[in-house]
Amino acid sequence: MATTLLARHAEALTLFTERVHAVGADQWDAPTPCAEWSVRDLVNHLTGEQLWVVPLVREGRTIEEVGDAFDGDVLGDDPAGAWDRAAAAARAAFTERGALARTVRLSYGDTPATAYCSQMVADAVLHAWDLSRAIGAPERLPDDLVEFTWAEVSPYASELAGSGLFAPPLTPPPGADAQTRLLTLVGRRA
């Protein structure tokens, strides 16, 4: 399982990286499917999420110990470069020997690093679609990432809308493909 999980993690980071590098200079303020987030806000969110991996996975720190270190703008004057550095650090932390056997202390409690990595994959995949839609990039997601994300998100999909981070699920159209079913599950209009 660890090999497959790390492969999906690498694929998800690569997918999001491709989209970040496709953002045009005039697109950083463009709206996204994420309510109230611009392209820059979306990339900032994902970059911040990657920055958390090193202290939580490698260093075994708690959210309280890290505090507000990654609040606000983490992109600076080089959004793509900031993403690249954060993604590389997150990848390195998850691929360290024994990293996936660890427990991370998240806001909702102790969590296996494998579960945390799976959540990170799903977040990157879903937001890669959001970013694609926002900048006019190809929206088709790789089938293996769609399948992985569906398996990750579907058990707790009903709780996502209550978090305030996702819109309520939508009903997919008849005959919808796997990607459309996934996107509607998290409130996206595909």
Short mmCIF file of C-alpha atoms in Angstrom, two decimals:
data_model
loop_
_atom_site.label_atom_id
_atom_site.label_comp_id
_atom_site.label_asym_id
_atom_site.label_seq_id
_atom_site.Cartn_x
_atom_site.Cartn_y
_atom_site.Cartn_z
CA MET A 1 0.00 0.00 0.00
CA ALA A 2 2.80 2.45 0.85
CA THR A 3 4.27 2.24 -2.64
CA THR A 4 0.88 2.92 -4.25
CA LEU A 5 0.15 5.77 -1.86
CA LEU A 6 3.50 7.42 -2.52
CA ALA A 7 2.97 7.00 -6.27
CA ARG A 8 -0.44 8.68 -6.07
CA HIS A 9 1.05 11.44 -3.91
CA ALA A 10 3.80 12.08 -6.47
CA GLU A 11 1.25 12.09 -9.32
CA ALA A 12 -1.04 14.51 -7.49
CA LEU A 13 1.83 16.90 -6.77
CA THR A 14 2.98 16.70 -10.38
CA LEU A 15 -0.54 17.41 -11.63
CA PHE A 16 -0.91 20.46 -9.41
CA THR A 17 2.61 21.62 -10.28
CA GLU A 18 1.77 21.51 -13.99
CA ARG A 19 -1.30 23.66 -13.35
CA VAL A 20 0.61 26.17 -11.18
CA HIS A 21 3.20 26.59 -13.91
CA ALA A 22 0.41 27.13 -16.46
CA VAL A 23 -1.01 30.14 -14.59
CA GLY A 24 -0.60 33.24 -16.74
CA ALA A 25 0.75 36.44 -15.23
CA ASP A 26 -2.69 38.01 -15.60
CA GLN A 27 -4.57 35.06 -14.04
CA TRP A 28 -3.47 35.19 -10.38
CA ASP A 29 -6.50 37.28 -9.42
CA ALA A 30 -8.96 35.21 -11.47
CA PRO A 31 -11.85 33.53 -9.60
CA THR A 32 -11.92 29.79 -8.97
CA PRO A 33 -14.72 27.31 -8.31
CA CYS A 34 -13.80 27.67 -4.62
CA ALA A 35 -16.06 30.40 -3.32
CA GLU A 36 -14.19 33.59 -2.51
CA TRP A 37 -10.78 32.23 -3.60
CA SER A 38 -8.75 33.67 -6.42
CA VAL A 39 -6.16 31.59 -8.25
CA ARG A 40 -3.52 33.04 -5.93
CA ASP A 41 -5.61 32.17 -2.85
CA LEU A 42 -6.01 28.60 -4.08
CA VAL A 43 -2.30 28.14 -4.78
CA ASN A 44 -1.50 29.78 -1.44
CA HIS A 45 -3.81 27.31 0.32
CA LEU A 46 -2.20 24.27 -1.29
CA THR A 47 1.29 25.64 -0.72
CA GLY A 48 0.51 26.21 2.94
CA GLU A 49 -0.83 22.66 3.20
CA GLN A 50 2.47 21.31 1.85
CA LEU A 51 4.45 23.44 4.29
CA TRP A 52 2.69 21.71 7.19
CA VAL A 53 3.98 18.26 6.17
CA VAL A 54 7.57 18.71 7.31
CA PRO A 55 6.81 19.80 10.90
CA LEU A 56 3.97 17.30 11.31
CA VAL A 57 5.48 14.23 9.63
CA ARG A 58 9.25 14.65 9.86
CA GLU A 59 9.49 16.59 13.11
CA GLY A 60 6.49 15.13 14.95
CA ARG A 61 5.28 18.56 16.01
CA THR A 62 1.69 19.44 16.84
CA ILE A 63 -0.43 22.10 15.20
CA GLU A 64 -0.18 24.11 18.39
CA GLU A 65 3.61 23.94 18.30
CA VAL A 66 3.71 25.15 14.71
CA GLY A 67 1.19 27.87 15.51
CA ASP A 68 0.58 30.49 12.84
CA ALA A 69 3.84 29.92 10.96
CA PHE A 70 1.99 29.22 7.70
CA ASP A 71 -0.86 31.71 8.05
CA GLY A 72 -1.27 34.46 5.50
CA ASP A 73 0.65 34.76 2.26
CA VAL A 74 3.22 32.00 1.83
CA LEU A 75 3.77 32.67 -1.89
CA GLY A 76 5.62 35.97 -1.82
CA ASP A 77 6.81 37.35 -5.15
CA ASP A 78 7.37 33.90 -6.70
CA PRO A 79 4.17 31.85 -6.37
CA ALA A 80 5.32 29.00 -8.61
CA GLY A 81 8.71 28.82 -6.91
CA ALA A 82 7.10 28.83 -3.47
CA TRP A 83 4.83 25.97 -4.55
CA ASP A 84 7.74 24.01 -6.02
CA ARG A 85 9.79 24.29 -2.82
CA ALA A 86 6.87 23.38 -0.55
CA ALA A 87 5.82 20.42 -2.72
CA ALA A 88 9.38 19.09 -2.87
CA ALA A 89 9.73 19.34 0.92
CA ALA A 90 6.40 17.58 1.48
CA ARG A 91 7.35 14.84 -0.95
CA ALA A 92 10.71 14.36 0.75
CA ALA A 93 9.08 14.16 4.19
CA PHE A 94 6.52 11.54 3.14
CA THR A 95 9.12 9.40 1.35
CA GLU A 96 11.59 9.26 4.26
CA ARG A 97 12.17 5.80 5.63
CA GLY A 98 9.45 5.06 8.20
CA ALA A 99 7.48 8.25 7.55
CA LEU A 100 4.25 6.51 6.62
CA ALA A 101 4.40 4.40 9.79
CA ARG A 102 4.29 7.52 11.95
CA THR A 103 1.35 9.20 13.62
CA VAL A 104 0.67 12.87 12.98
CA ARG A 105 -1.19 15.08 15.40
CA LEU A 106 -3.81 16.99 13.44
CA SER A 107 -6.48 19.39 14.67
CA TYR A 108 -8.97 16.54 15.02
CA GLY A 109 -6.60 14.12 16.74
CA ASP A 110 -3.84 11.59 16.18
CA THR A 111 -3.90 10.32 12.62
CA PRO A 112 -1.81 7.70 10.80
CA ALA A 113 0.59 9.36 8.37
CA THR A 114 -0.89 7.19 5.62
CA ALA A 115 -4.32 8.77 6.20
CA TYR A 116 -2.79 12.24 6.24
CA CYS A 117 -0.94 11.55 2.99
CA SER A 118 -4.15 10.22 1.41
CA GLN A 119 -5.96 13.42 2.40
CA MET A 120 -3.15 15.47 0.87
CA VAL A 121 -3.48 13.53 -2.38
CA ALA A 122 -7.24 14.13 -2.53
CA ASP A 123 -6.81 17.83 -1.75
CA ALA A 124 -4.23 18.27 -4.52
CA VAL A 125 -6.36 16.37 -7.06
CA LEU A 126 -9.56 18.27 -6.34
CA HIS A 127 -7.81 21.63 -6.31
CA ALA A 128 -5.95 20.77 -9.53
CA TRP A 129 -9.36 20.58 -11.16
CA ASP A 130 -10.35 23.90 -9.55
CA LEU A 131 -7.17 25.51 -10.82
CA SER A 132 -7.63 24.01 -14.27
CA ARG A 133 -11.15 25.42 -14.49
CA ALA A 134 -9.97 28.84 -13.29
CA ILE A 135 -7.14 29.20 -15.81
CA GLY A 136 -8.67 27.38 -18.76
CA ALA A 137 -6.28 24.41 -18.58
CA PRO A 138 -7.38 20.87 -19.46
CA GLU A 139 -9.80 19.71 -16.76
CA ARG A 140 -9.46 15.97 -17.33
CA LEU A 141 -7.94 14.31 -14.26
CA PRO A 142 -5.95 11.07 -14.50
CA ASP A 143 -8.19 8.05 -13.93
CA ASP A 144 -6.00 6.57 -11.18
CA LEU A 145 -6.13 9.84 -9.23
CA VAL A 146 -9.90 10.09 -9.66
CA GLU A 147 -10.31 6.52 -8.39
CA PHE A 148 -7.95 7.14 -5.47
CA THR A 149 -9.65 10.40 -4.51
CA TRP A 150 -13.10 8.84 -4.70
CA ALA A 151 -12.00 6.04 -2.35
CA GLU A 152 -10.49 8.61 0.02
CA VAL A 153 -13.31 11.17 0.05
CA SER A 154 -16.51 9.15 -0.31
CA PRO A 155 -16.53 7.70 3.25
CA TYR A 156 -16.61 11.19 4.78
CA ALA A 157 -18.13 13.21 1.94
CA SER A 158 -21.27 13.97 3.93
CA GLU A 159 -19.13 15.76 6.54
CA LEU A 160 -17.28 17.96 4.04
CA ALA A 161 -20.03 20.51 3.48
CA GLY A 162 -20.36 20.95 7.23
CA SER A 163 -16.68 21.90 7.41
CA GLY A 164 -17.39 25.05 5.42
CA LEU A 165 -14.57 24.17 3.01
CA PHE A 166 -16.76 22.39 0.47
CA ALA A 167 -20.15 23.03 -1.07
CA PRO A 168 -22.90 20.48 -0.47
CA PRO A 169 -22.85 17.45 -2.79
CA LEU A 170 -24.69 17.74 -6.07
CA THR A 171 -26.58 15.06 -7.93
CA PRO A 172 -24.51 13.86 -10.88
CA PRO A 173 -26.23 13.74 -14.25
CA PRO A 174 -27.41 10.34 -15.48
CA GLY A 175 -24.56 8.33 -16.96
CA ALA A 176 -21.91 10.59 -15.40
CA ASP A 177 -18.34 9.39 -15.59
CA ALA A 178 -16.17 8.78 -12.52
CA GLN A 179 -14.64 12.25 -12.58
CA THR A 180 -18.02 13.98 -12.76
CA ARG A 181 -19.33 11.81 -9.91
CA LEU A 182 -16.29 12.75 -7.83
CA LEU A 183 -16.62 16.45 -8.54
CA THR A 184 -20.34 16.53 -7.76
CA LEU A 185 -19.66 14.61 -4.55
CA VAL A 186 -17.62 17.62 -3.35
CA GLY A 187 -20.05 20.21 -4.68
CA ARG A 188 -18.32 21.07 -7.95
CA ARG A 189 -20.30 21.71 -11.13
CA ALA A 190 -18.36 19.73 -13.69
#
